[in-house]
Coordinates of C-alpha atoms and ligand atoms in Angstrom, one line a residue:
X1 CA 0.1 0.0 0.0
X2 CA 1.3 3.5 -0.7
X3 CA 0.8 6.5 1.1
X4 CA -1.4 9.1 -0.6
X5 CA -0.5 12.7 -0.8
X6 CA -3.2 13.3 2.0
X7 CA -2.0 10.3 4.1
X8 CA -4.9 8.2 3.1
X9 CA -5.0 4.4 3.2
X10 CA -5.4 3.4 -0.5
X11 CA -3.4 0.5 -1.5
X12 CA -0.9 1.2 -4.3
X13 CA 0.6 -0.6 -7.1
X14 CA 2.4 -3.2 -5.1
X15 CA 4.6 -5.7 -6.7
X16 CA 3.4 -8.9 -4.9
X17 CA 5.3 -11.8 -3.8
X18 CA 7.0 -13.7 -6.6
X19 CA 4.6 -14.7 -9.2
X20 CA 1.7 -12.8 -7.8
X21 CA -0.1 -9.9 -9.3
X22 CA 0.3 -6.4 -8.1
X23 CA -2.1 -4.9 -5.7
X24 CA -4.4 -2.2 -7.1
X25 CA -5.9 0.8 -5.6
X26 CA -9.2 0.2 -3.9
X27 CA -11.8 2.1 -2.0
X28 CA -10.2 5.5 -2.4
X29 CA -12.0 7.9 -0.3
X30 CA -14.4 5.4 1.2
X31 CA -14.6 4.0 4.6
X32 CA -12.5 1.0 4.9
X33 CA -13.8 -2.6 4.8
X34 CA -15.1 -3.8 8.1
X35 CA -12.2 -6.4 8.1
X36 CA -9.6 -3.8 7.3
X37 CA -10.8 -1.5 10.0
X38 CA -10.9 -4.5 12.6
X39 CA -7.3 -5.5 11.8
X40 CA -6.1 -1.7 12.0
X41 CA -7.9 -1.2 15.4
X42 CA -6.2 -4.3 16.8
X43 CA -2.8 -3.1 15.6
X44 CA -3.5 0.4 16.9
X45 CA -4.3 -1.1 20.3
X46 CA -1.2 -3.2 20.2
X47 CA 1.0 -0.1 19.9
X48 CA -0.9 2.3 21.7
X49 CA 1.6 2.5 24.6
X50 CA 4.6 3.2 22.3
X51 CA 6.3 6.7 22.0
X52 CA 6.7 8.5 18.8
X53 CA 9.8 7.6 16.8
X54 CA 10.0 4.1 18.2
X55 CA 10.3 1.2 15.9
X56 CA 7.8 -1.5 15.3
X57 CA 8.5 -4.5 13.2
X58 CA 5.9 -7.0 11.7
X59 CA 7.0 -10.5 11.1
X60 CA 5.5 -11.3 7.8
X61 CA 5.2 -14.7 5.9
X62 CA 3.1 -13.5 3.1
X63 CA 0.2 -15.4 4.4
X64 CA -3.1 -13.5 5.0
X65 CA -2.8 -13.2 8.8
X66 CA 0.7 -11.6 8.9
X67 CA 0.1 -9.6 5.6
X68 CA -3.0 -8.0 7.1
X69 CA -1.1 -7.0 10.1
X70 CA 1.6 -5.6 7.8
X71 CA -0.8 -3.4 5.9
X72 CA -2.5 -2.3 9.1
X73 CA 0.8 -1.3 10.5
X74 CA 1.7 0.7 7.4
X75 CA -1.6 2.4 7.9
X76 CA -1.4 3.0 11.6
X77 CA 2.4 3.9 12.1
X78 CA 2.5 7.3 10.4
X79 CA -0.5 8.4 12.2
X80 CA 1.2 7.6 15.7
X81 CA 4.4 8.9 14.4
X82 CA 5.8 5.5 14.8
X83 CA 8.6 3.8 12.6
X84 CA 7.5 0.5 11.1
X85 CA 9.4 -2.2 9.4
X86 CA 9.0 -5.8 8.1
X87 CA 10.9 -8.9 8.6
X88 CA 10.4 -12.1 6.4
X89 CA 12.0 -15.4 7.8
X90 CA 13.0 -17.8 5.2
X91 CA 13.3 -21.4 6.5
X92 CA 14.6 -22.9 3.3
X93 CA 12.1 -25.7 3.2
X94 CA 11.7 -25.6 -0.5
X95 CA 13.6 -24.4 -3.5
X96 CA 11.3 -21.4 -4.0
X97 CA 11.4 -20.1 -0.5
X98 CA 14.1 -17.6 -0.9
X99 CA 12.5 -16.0 -3.9
X100 CA 9.2 -15.9 -2.2
X101 CA 10.8 -14.3 0.8
X102 CA 12.2 -11.6 -1.5
X103 CA 8.8 -11.0 -3.0
X104 CA 7.1 -10.5 0.5
X105 CA 10.0 -8.3 1.4
X106 CA 9.3 -6.2 -1.9
X107 CA 5.7 -6.0 -1.0
X108 CA 6.6 -4.6 2.5
X109 CA 8.6 -1.9 0.8
X110 CA 5.7 -1.0 -1.5
X111 CA 3.5 -0.6 1.7
X112 CA 6.0 1.8 2.7
X113 CA 7.7 -0.1 5.6
X114 CA 11.4 0.4 6.6
X115 CA 13.5 -1.3 7.4
X116 CA 12.6 -4.5 5.4
X117 CA 14.9 -7.5 6.0
X118 CA 14.8 -11.2 5.0
X119 CA 16.2 -13.5 7.7
X120 CA 17.6 -16.7 6.9
X121 CA 16.7 -19.3 9.5
X122 CA 17.0 -22.8 8.3
X123 CA 15.3 -25.2 10.3
X124 CA 14.4 -29.0 10.3
X125 CA 11.1 -29.6 8.7
X126 CA 9.2 -29.5 12.0
X127 CA 6.9 -27.0 13.4
X128 CA 8.7 -26.8 16.7
X129 CA 12.0 -26.4 15.1
X130 CA 10.8 -23.7 12.7
X131 CA 9.0 -21.9 15.5
X132 CA 12.3 -21.9 17.6
X133 CA 14.5 -20.9 14.5
X134 CA 11.9 -18.1 13.8
X135 CA 11.7 -16.8 17.2
X136 CA 15.5 -16.6 17.6
X137 CA 16.0 -15.0 14.3
X138 CA 13.1 -12.3 14.8
X139 CA 14.4 -11.4 18.3
X140 CA 18.0 -11.0 17.2
X141 CA 16.9 -8.8 14.4
X142 CA 14.7 -6.8 16.5
X143 CA 17.7 -6.2 19.0
X144 CA 20.0 -5.4 16.2
X145 CA 17.5 -2.9 14.6
X146 CA 16.5 -1.4 18.2
X147 CA 12.8 -2.4 17.7
X148 CA 10.5 -2.0 20.7
X149 CA 8.0 -4.4 19.3
X150 CA 7.7 -7.2 16.9
X151 CA 4.0 -7.9 15.8
X152 CA 2.9 -11.6 14.9
X153 CA -0.1 -12.5 13.1
X154 CA -1.5 -15.3 15.3
X155 CA -5.3 -15.2 15.1
X156 CA -8.1 -16.5 17.4
X157 CA -8.1 -19.6 15.2
X158 CA -4.4 -20.3 15.9
X159 CA -5.1 -19.9 19.6
X160 CA -7.9 -22.4 19.5
X161 CA -5.6 -25.0 17.7
X162 CA -3.0 -24.3 20.3
X163 CA -5.3 -24.8 23.2
X164 CA -6.6 -28.0 21.7
X165 CA -3.2 -29.5 21.0
X166 CA -2.0 -28.7 24.7
X167 CA -5.4 -30.1 25.9
X168 CA -4.6 -33.3 24.3
X169 CA -1.2 -33.3 25.6
X170 CA -2.4 -32.8 29.2
X171 CA -1.6 -29.3 30.4
X172 CA -1.9 -27.2 33.2
X173 CA -3.6 -23.8 33.4
X174 CA -0.5 -21.9 32.3
X175 CA -0.2 -23.8 29.2
X176 CA -3.9 -24.0 28.6
X177 CA -3.8 -20.1 28.7
X178 CA -2.5 -20.4 25.2
X179 CA -0.4 -17.8 23.4
X180 CA 0.1 -14.5 25.3
X181 CA -1.0 -11.3 23.5
X182 CA 2.4 -9.9 24.8
X183 CA 5.4 -12.0 25.2
X184 CA 8.5 -9.9 25.7
X185 CA 9.1 -8.0 22.4
X186 CA 6.6 -10.1 20.7
X187 CA 2.8 -8.9 20.4
X188 CA -0.1 -10.7 18.9
X189 CA -2.8 -8.2 18.0
X190 CA -5.0 -10.5 16.3
X191 CA -5.7 -13.1 19.1
X192 CA -9.5 -11.9 19.1
X193 CA -9.8 -11.9 15.3
X194 CA -10.8 -14.8 13.1
X195 CA -8.6 -16.0 10.3
X196 CA -11.5 -15.3 7.9
X197 CA -11.2 -11.6 8.8
X198 CA -7.6 -11.3 8.0
X199 CA -8.3 -13.0 4.6
X200 CA -11.0 -10.6 4.0
X201 CA -8.9 -7.7 4.8
X202 CA -6.2 -8.7 2.3
X203 CA -9.0 -9.3 -0.2
X204 CA -10.3 -5.8 0.4
X205 CA -6.8 -4.2 0.0
X206 CA -6.1 -6.4 -2.9
X207 CA -3.0 -7.6 -1.3
X208 CA -1.6 -10.8 -2.9
X209 CA -1.6 -13.5 -0.2
X210 CA 0.4 -16.6 -0.2
X211 CA -1.1 -19.8 1.2
X212 CA 1.7 -21.8 3.0
X213 CA 1.1 -25.4 1.9
X214 CA 2.4 -26.8 5.2
X215 CA -0.7 -25.3 6.7
X216 CA -2.7 -28.0 5.1
X217 CA 0.0 -30.7 5.3
X218 CA -1.5 -33.6 7.3
X219 CA 2.0 -34.4 8.4
X220 CA 1.7 -31.6 10.9
X221 CA -0.5 -32.0 13.9
X222 CA -1.6 -28.4 13.7
X223 CA -2.9 -29.0 10.2
X224 CA -4.9 -31.9 11.2
X225 CA -6.4 -30.0 14.0
X226 CA -7.4 -27.2 11.6
X227 CA -8.7 -29.2 8.9
X228 CA -10.2 -32.2 10.6
X229 CA -10.6 -32.0 14.5
X230 CA -12.0 -28.3 14.7
X231 CA -14.5 -29.0 11.8
X232 CA -15.5 -32.2 13.4
X233 CA -16.1 -30.6 16.7
X234 CA -18.0 -27.8 15.2
X235 CA -20.2 -30.3 13.3
X236 CA -20.8 -32.4 16.4
X237 CA -21.0 -29.7 19.1
X238 CA -22.2 -26.8 17.2
X239 CA -20.6 -23.7 16.0
X240 CA -18.4 -21.3 18.1
X241 CA -15.8 -23.8 19.3
X242 CA -12.9 -21.8 18.3
X243 CA -14.2 -18.9 20.1
X244 CA -15.0 -20.9 23.1
X245 CA -11.5 -22.3 23.1
X246 CA -9.9 -18.9 22.8
X247 CA -12.2 -17.4 25.5
X248 CA -11.3 -20.4 27.8
X249 CA -7.8 -19.7 27.2
X250 CA -8.0 -16.1 28.1
X251 CA -9.9 -16.9 31.4
X252 CA -7.3 -19.5 32.3
X253 CA -4.5 -17.0 31.6
X254 CA -5.8 -14.6 34.0
X255 CA -6.3 -17.4 36.7
X256 CA -2.7 -18.5 36.0
X257 CA -1.3 -15.1 36.5
X258 CA -2.9 -14.8 39.7
X259 CA -1.8 -18.0 41.0
X260 CA 1.7 -17.4 39.8
X261 CA 1.7 -14.1 41.5
X262 CA 0.5 -15.9 44.9
X263 CA 3.1 -18.5 44.4
X264 CA 5.9 -16.0 44.0
X265 CA 4.7 -14.4 47.2
X266 CA 4.6 -17.7 48.8
X267 CA 8.0 -18.8 47.6
X268 CA 9.6 -15.6 49.1
X269 CA 8.2 -16.2 52.6
X270 CA 8.6 -20.2 52.5
X271 CA 11.8 -20.9 50.8
X272 CA 15.2 -21.0 52.5
X273 CA 17.6 -20.4 49.6
X274 CA 21.3 -21.4 50.1
X275 CA 23.4 -19.9 47.5
X276 CA 25.8 -22.3 45.8
X277 CA 29.2 -22.4 47.3
X278 CA 32.4 -24.5 47.3
X279 CA 34.7 -25.4 44.6
X280 CA 34.2 -27.2 41.4
X281 CA 30.9 -26.9 39.7
X282 CA 27.4 -25.6 39.8
X283 CA 23.7 -25.4 38.3
X284 CA 23.6 -24.6 34.8
X285 CA 20.6 -22.3 34.6
X286 CA 18.2 -20.4 36.7
X287 CA 18.8 -17.5 39.1
X288 CA 20.6 -19.6 41.7
X289 CA 22.7 -21.1 39.0
X290 CA 23.4 -17.8 37.6
X291 CA 24.5 -16.3 40.9
X292 CA 27.3 -18.8 41.1
X293 CA 27.9 -20.7 37.9
X294 CA 31.3 -22.0 38.9
X295 CA 30.5 -23.2 42.4
X296 CA 28.8 -26.3 43.7
X297 CA 25.0 -26.6 43.5
X298 CA 22.7 -24.6 45.7
X299 CA 19.9 -25.6 47.8
X300 CA 16.3 -24.6 48.4
X301 CA 14.8 -25.9 51.6
X302 CA 11.1 -25.7 53.2
X303 CA 9.4 -26.8 56.3
X304 CA 7.1 -29.8 55.6
X305 CA 4.3 -28.1 57.7
X306 CA 4.6 -24.8 55.8
X307 CA 4.3 -26.6 52.3
X308 CA 1.5 -28.7 53.7
X309 CA -0.5 -25.7 54.7
X310 CA -0.4 -24.2 51.2
X311 CA -3.3 -24.9 48.6
X312 CA -2.1 -27.6 46.2
X313 CA -2.1 -25.3 43.1
X314 CA 0.4 -22.9 45.1
X315 CA 2.3 -25.7 46.6
X316 CA 3.0 -27.2 43.2
X317 CA 4.1 -23.9 41.7
X318 CA 6.4 -23.2 44.6
X319 CA 8.2 -26.4 44.2
X320 CA 8.3 -26.1 40.4
X321 CA 9.9 -22.7 40.9
X322 CA 12.6 -24.1 43.3
X323 CA 13.5 -26.8 40.8
X324 CA 13.6 -24.3 38.0
X325 CA 15.8 -21.8 40.2
X326 CA 18.2 -24.9 40.7
X327 CA 18.6 -25.5 37.0
X328 CA 15.9 -27.9 35.8
X329 CA 14.7 -27.0 32.4
X330 CA 11.2 -25.7 32.2
X331 CA 10.2 -28.0 29.3
X332 CA 11.6 -31.1 30.8
X333 CA 10.1 -30.5 34.2
X334 CA 6.6 -32.3 34.0
X335 CA 3.7 -32.3 36.3
X336 CA 4.8 -35.9 37.3
X337 CA 8.1 -34.6 38.7
X338 CA 6.3 -32.0 40.7
X339 CA 3.7 -34.5 42.0
X340 CA 6.5 -36.9 43.1
X341 CA 8.0 -34.0 45.1
X342 CA 4.6 -33.1 46.5
X343 CA 4.1 -36.7 47.8
X344 CA 7.3 -36.2 50.0
X345 CA 4.8 -33.7 51.8
X346 CA 1.4 -35.1 51.4
X347 CA 2.1 -38.9 51.1
X348 CA 5.2 -39.5 53.1
X349 CA 6.1 -43.1 53.4
X350 CA 9.9 -43.0 53.5
X351 CA 10.3 -42.6 49.7
X352 CA 13.8 -42.3 48.1
X353 CA 15.1 -39.0 47.0
X354 CA 13.2 -37.8 43.8
X355 CA 15.3 -37.0 40.7
X356 CA 14.2 -34.1 38.7
X357 CA 15.6 -32.9 35.3
X358 CA 18.8 -31.1 35.2
X359 CA 20.3 -33.3 38.0
X360 CA 18.2 -31.5 40.8
X361 CA 17.4 -33.7 43.7
X362 CA 14.5 -33.4 46.1
X363 CA 14.4 -35.1 49.5
X364 CA 12.9 -35.2 52.7
X365 CA 14.9 -35.0 56.0
X366 CA 12.5 -35.3 59.0
X367 CA 10.3 -32.3 58.9
X368 CA 12.2 -30.6 56.1
X369 CA 12.1 -30.9 52.1
X370 CA 15.3 -29.8 50.3
X371 CA 15.9 -29.4 46.6
X372 CA 19.6 -29.6 45.8
X373 CA 21.1 -28.3 42.7
X374 CA 23.3 -30.5 40.4
X375 CA 27.2 -30.9 41.0
X376 CA 27.7 -31.5 37.3
X377 CA 30.5 -29.2 35.8
X378 CA 29.2 -26.5 33.5
X379 CA 30.0 -26.8 30.0
X380 CA 32.8 -26.9 28.7
X381 CA 34.2 -29.4 31.4
X382 CA 37.3 -27.8 33.2
X383 CA 39.2 -31.0 33.0
X384 CA 39.3 -34.8 33.0
X385 CA 36.5 -34.7 35.8
X386 CA 34.2 -33.6 33.1
X387 CA 34.6 -36.8 31.1
X388 CA 33.2 -38.9 33.8
X389 CA 29.5 -39.8 34.3
X390 CA 27.3 -36.9 34.8
X391 CA 28.0 -36.2 38.5
X392 CA 24.6 -35.5 39.4
X393 CA 23.5 -38.9 38.2
X394 CA 26.7 -40.2 40.1
X395 CA 25.4 -38.5 43.3
X396 CA 22.1 -40.2 43.0
X397 CA 23.6 -43.6 42.3
X398 CA 25.5 -43.3 45.6
X399 CA 22.3 -43.0 47.3
X400 CA 20.1 -45.4 45.2
X401 CA 22.0 -48.1 43.6
X402 CA 18.7 -49.4 42.1
X403 CA 19.0 -47.1 39.4
X404 CA 20.2 -48.6 36.2
X405 CA 23.9 -48.9 36.0
X406 CA 23.7 -47.9 32.4
X407 CA 24.0 -44.4 33.5
X408 CA 27.6 -45.0 34.4
X409 CA 27.9 -47.5 31.5
X410 CA 27.4 -45.1 28.7
X411 CA 30.4 -45.4 26.4
X412 CA 32.7 -42.4 26.2
X413 CA 32.7 -42.1 22.5
X414 CA 32.2 -38.4 22.0
X415 CA 33.2 -36.8 18.8
X416 CA 35.1 -33.6 18.7
X417 CA 31.8 -32.0 17.4
X418 CA 29.5 -33.4 20.0
X419 CA 31.6 -33.0 23.1
X420 CA 31.8 -35.5 25.7
X421 CA 28.6 -37.7 25.8
X422 CA 28.3 -37.5 29.4
X423 CA 28.3 -33.7 29.8
X424 CA 24.9 -32.3 30.9
X425 CA 24.5 -29.9 28.0
X426 CA 26.3 -28.7 24.9
X427 CA 26.8 -25.2 23.3
X428 CA 24.7 -26.3 20.3
X429 CA 21.9 -27.3 22.5
X430 CA 19.1 -24.8 23.1
X431 CA 17.2 -26.8 25.6
X432 CA 17.7 -30.2 27.3
X433 CA 14.4 -31.9 27.0
X434 CA 15.3 -35.3 28.5
X435 CA 18.5 -35.6 30.7
X436 CA 20.9 -38.5 30.7
X437 CA 19.7 -39.7 34.1
X438 CA 16.2 -39.5 33.2
X439 CA 17.0 -41.6 30.1
X440 CA 18.9 -44.2 32.3
X441 CA 16.0 -44.5 34.7
X442 CA 13.3 -44.9 32.0
X443 CA 15.5 -47.5 30.2
X444 CA 15.7 -49.5 33.5
X445 CA 11.9 -49.1 33.9
X446 CA 11.3 -50.4 30.4
X447 CA 13.7 -53.2 30.7
X448 CA 11.9 -54.4 34.1
X449 CA 8.6 -54.4 32.0
X450 CA 10.0 -56.2 29.1
X451 CA 11.5 -58.7 31.5
X452 CA 8.2 -59.3 33.2
X453 CA 6.2 -59.6 30.0
X454 CA 8.8 -62.1 28.4
X455 CA 9.6 -64.1 31.4
X456 CA 10.3 -67.7 30.2
X457 CA 10.8 -66.8 26.7
X458 CA 13.7 -65.5 24.5
X459 CA 13.6 -62.3 22.7
X460 CA 15.1 -61.3 19.3
X461 CA 15.8 -57.6 19.5
X462 CA 15.6 -55.7 16.1
X463 CA 17.3 -52.4 16.3
X464 CA 16.5 -49.9 13.5
X465 CA 19.9 -48.2 12.5
X466 CA 21.3 -45.9 13.1
X467 CA 19.3 -43.9 15.5
X468 CA 18.5 -46.9 17.8
X469 CA 22.1 -47.8 18.5
X470 CA 22.3 -46.1 21.9
X471 CA 18.7 -47.6 23.2
X472 CA 19.8 -51.0 21.9
X473 CA 23.2 -50.9 23.6
X474 CA 21.6 -49.6 26.9
X475 CA 18.3 -51.8 26.8
X476 CA 19.9 -54.9 25.9
X477 CA 22.3 -54.7 28.9
X478 CA 19.5 -53.9 31.2
X479 CA 17.5 -56.9 30.2
X480 CA 17.9 -60.0 32.0
X481 CA 15.8 -62.5 29.7
X482 CA 17.8 -64.4 27.2
X483 CA 18.2 -62.4 24.0
X484 CA 19.7 -62.1 20.5
X485 CA 20.2 -59.0 18.5
X486 CA 19.6 -58.2 14.7
X487 CA 19.9 -54.8 13.0
X488 CA 18.1 -53.3 10.1
X489 CA 19.0 -50.1 8.3
X490 CA 16.2 -48.4 6.4
X491 CA 15.7 -45.2 4.6
X492 CA 12.6 -43.3 3.7
X493 CA 12.7 -41.8 0.3
X494 CA 10.4 -39.7 -2.0
X495 CA 10.6 -35.9 -1.7
X496 CA 13.7 -34.7 0.0
X497 CA 11.8 -32.8 2.7
X498 CA 9.2 -35.1 4.0
X499 CA 9.0 -38.9 4.4
X500 CA 6.7 -40.5 1.8
X501 CA 6.3 -43.5 3.9
X502 CA 8.0 -45.7 1.3
X503 CA 11.0 -47.3 2.8
X504 CA 14.2 -48.8 1.3
X505 CA 16.1 -51.5 3.1
X506 CA 19.7 -50.5 3.3
X507 CA 20.6 -53.5 5.4
X508 CA 18.3 -56.5 6.1
X509 CA 18.2 -58.8 8.9
X510 CA 21.1 -61.5 8.8
X511 CA 18.6 -64.2 10.0
X512 CA 15.1 -65.3 9.7
X513 CA 12.5 -64.1 12.3
X514 CA 10.0 -66.9 11.6
X515 CA 8.6 -68.2 15.0
X516 CA 10.6 -65.7 17.0
X517 CA 9.3 -63.2 19.7
X518 CA 10.5 -60.1 18.1
X519 CA 10.9 -56.7 19.7
X520 CA 11.6 -53.8 17.3
X521 CA 13.7 -51.2 19.1
X522 CA 13.4 -47.6 17.7
X523 CA 14.8 -44.4 19.0
X524 CA 11.9 -42.1 18.0
X525 CA 8.6 -42.3 16.4
X526 CA 7.9 -39.1 14.7
X527 CA 5.3 -39.5 11.8
X528 CA 5.3 -43.2 12.4
X529 CA 5.6 -43.9 8.7
X530 CA 9.0 -45.7 9.0
X531 CA 7.7 -47.9 11.8
X532 CA 4.3 -48.6 10.1
X533 CA 6.2 -49.7 7.0
X534 CA 8.6 -51.7 8.9
X535 CA 5.9 -53.6 10.9
X536 CA 4.1 -54.6 7.7
X537 CA 7.5 -56.0 6.3
X538 CA 8.4 -57.8 9.5
X539 CA 4.8 -59.3 9.9
X540 CA 5.0 -60.8 6.5
X541 CA 8.0 -62.9 7.8
X542 CA 6.0 -65.0 10.2
X543 CA 7.3 -64.1 13.6
X544 CA 5.6 -65.7 16.7
X545 CA 5.1 -62.2 18.1
X546 CA 6.0 -58.7 17.2
X547 CA 6.1 -55.8 19.5
X548 CA 7.7 -52.3 19.5
X549 CA 9.7 -50.3 22.0
X550 CA 10.4 -46.7 21.3
X551 CA 12.3 -44.4 23.6
X552 CA 10.7 -41.3 22.3
X553 CA 7.3 -40.6 20.5
X554 CA 5.9 -37.4 19.4
X555 CA 2.2 -37.7 19.7
X556 CA 1.5 -34.4 17.8
X557 CA 3.3 -35.6 14.8
X558 CA 2.1 -39.0 14.3
X559 CA 0.2 -39.6 11.0
X560 CA -0.3 -43.3 11.0
X561 CA -1.7 -45.4 13.7
X562 CA 1.1 -47.9 15.0
X563 CA 0.7 -50.0 17.9
X564 CA 3.6 -49.4 20.3
X565 CA 3.7 -51.5 23.3
X566 CA 6.6 -49.8 25.2
X567 CA 7.1 -45.9 24.9
X568 CA 9.8 -44.1 26.9
X569 CA 8.8 -40.4 26.6
X570 CA 6.2 -38.5 24.9
X571 CA 7.8 -35.4 23.8
X572 CA 6.7 -32.2 21.9
X573 CA 7.0 -32.1 18.2
X574 CA 10.3 -30.1 18.2
X575 CA 13.0 -31.5 16.2
X576 CA 15.5 -33.1 18.8
X577 CA 18.9 -34.5 18.7
X578 CA 21.0 -36.7 21.1
X579 CA 21.2 -40.3 22.4
X580 CA 21.2 -41.6 18.8
X581 CA 19.1 -39.0 17.2
X582 CA 21.1 -36.9 14.6
X583 CA 20.9 -33.8 12.6
X584 CA 23.0 -34.1 9.4
X585 CA 24.6 -37.0 11.2
X586 CA 25.9 -35.0 14.1
X587 CA 24.9 -35.1 17.9
X588 CA 24.1 -38.9 17.9
X589 CA 26.6 -39.2 20.8
X590 CA 25.0 -36.7 23.3
X591 CA 23.9 -38.5 26.3
X592 CA 20.6 -36.5 26.7
X593 CA 18.1 -35.3 24.2
X594 CA 17.4 -31.7 23.2
X595 CA 16.7 -29.0 20.7
X596 CA 19.2 -27.3 18.7
X597 CA 20.0 -23.6 18.8
X598 CA 19.1 -21.8 15.5
X599 CA 22.9 -21.1 15.0
X600 CA 23.7 -24.9 15.2
X601 CA 20.7 -25.7 12.8
X602 CA 22.2 -23.1 10.3
X603 CA 25.8 -24.2 10.8
X604 CA 25.0 -28.0 10.3
X605 CA 22.3 -27.7 7.5
X606 CA 22.8 -30.2 4.9
X607 CA 24.8 -28.7 2.0
Ligands
LIG1 O1 8.3 -41.8 12.4 P1 9.1 -41.3 11.4 O2 8.6 -39.9 10.9 O3 9.1 -42.3 10.2 O4 10.5 -41.0 12.0 C1 11.2 -42.0 12.7 C2 12.4 -42.5 12.1 O5 13.3 -41.5 11.8 C3 14.7 -41.7 12.4 O6 15.4 -42.4 11.4 P2 16.2 -41.7 10.3 O7 15.5 -41.7 9.0 O8 16.4 -40.1 10.7 O9 17.6 -42.3 10.1 P3 18.7 -42.6 11.3 O10 18.1 -43.6 12.3 O11 19.9 -43.3 10.6 O12 19.1 -41.4 12.0 C4 14.4 -42.8 13.6 O13 15.5 -43.4 13.8 C5 13.1 -43.4 12.9 O14 13.5 -44.6 12.3

């Protein structure tokens, strides 16, 4: 849209994204279309607190949501004496993405936005990885350009999908509160507007919109929610489901804010915080960790009676806060962890210390509960001590020798790229989702179940190379039933960016599985396409029984039904590496599983 001499809002002759037709002038001198007016009002409200001269950026994909925000910002900014620019993120997911990004940037310039930049943030083809990479790139650019705010085009429909996905995963009030209208520099002006309104606004302004094909690709859980689940809910339960979900989220967000404030107050008066001290090492993240990154783990203590007197919703938050402060990662710390610590208060029966993510340990001594930070060395390890087993796990083993010895048995086969596999984190890791000690405990638990289920029989473990190599190594040594091992190597082929479900055998089994009790061992089930094909193939070879053990599963990403008897961890649909899982063949030797930093994704991107 070009500014008219009178500062009006007519769209001008815009060169659209590559291959699209230019926008044409429309509605000169008339009241704006209601959809255009609604988006402008939302954007105006979102920047109402900014001072003249401040810079607002819009993150624009070229889709109708973000494009309508870009056009509204171009209209609102000069009237508020704000500066307004546009950022386009190119994930490099298809050959045309760079050209398309340049087209969107050009459209931004035609709209009168400055500065306009294309940011390259290559990410694996996963919703979570793309979101992380995008967020990192946008925040870095905003910082560099000195922007006060970055506007994002999430609508009420996006919010409803987010809430539904989180509901299905089993989430608390904070998470069911959905996306926040304001989240640091990021602001979401459209959370109360429908997707149909943004499209109508673009149509009214003759803006050439791009429809991202991944939005309708059923490989992505969000696309399935959008195109199948929500329409089904509307058909069965009546219209207005999206609005109801978004309204519920807004109400829950307010409740969660109030509970968080109450929990912060309760933490301040109930927690006795001992800062880390002593030589050696310290917790890796969190305020207490930050206070003394080079000293031994700190401690947060509570009186049992004080915790018992708190309402459960506050008590859980207080304990969670203590674990986070000592270095547990927010995404790895699950409700089950907090419940286990709460049981030290509410169902005390002499439990062992409770291991939490990040090497944090909660224990009860008489009438006190203490959470202790890890004593693992921070990355990079200072010396040879850093190459031993994760010392937090080792500390735990000293107290509880029931935990699988596989924690200490992890081979030290670290590559120079990956660093020592026993380290608690790595510079290329954004967030540790599952720690080495959690994996070890889970393998022990799964092995006990398999032992019980196969008592009196012999198992043939079939490992799927290469990813399952670590699970095979640790699981096989934790099992006590007689077993033999076979390996298969398979490769999906078809389009280079998505699994077609058609699989090629790169290495077949060495022996027949006819009449054998076969347990397929997988590192991860993502779309489920590899496993679905593999099971069909193995079933045709006449095994006596055929079951699957997978250490990780992404429930939001699964596209085909596969019957998996043993699952270690359900994880979000972010792209993860470590413990056998690779990105461009790297990171398999990490002893934990986590997401990559945008910089690492960029650096290791396949040539
Ligand atoms: O559920 P899906 O979407 O089919 O993905 C799961 C498969 O992907 C990974 O293998 P990959 O093809 O990356 O090979 P690798 O094991 O050699 O890393 C993993 O080991 C599974 O076999």
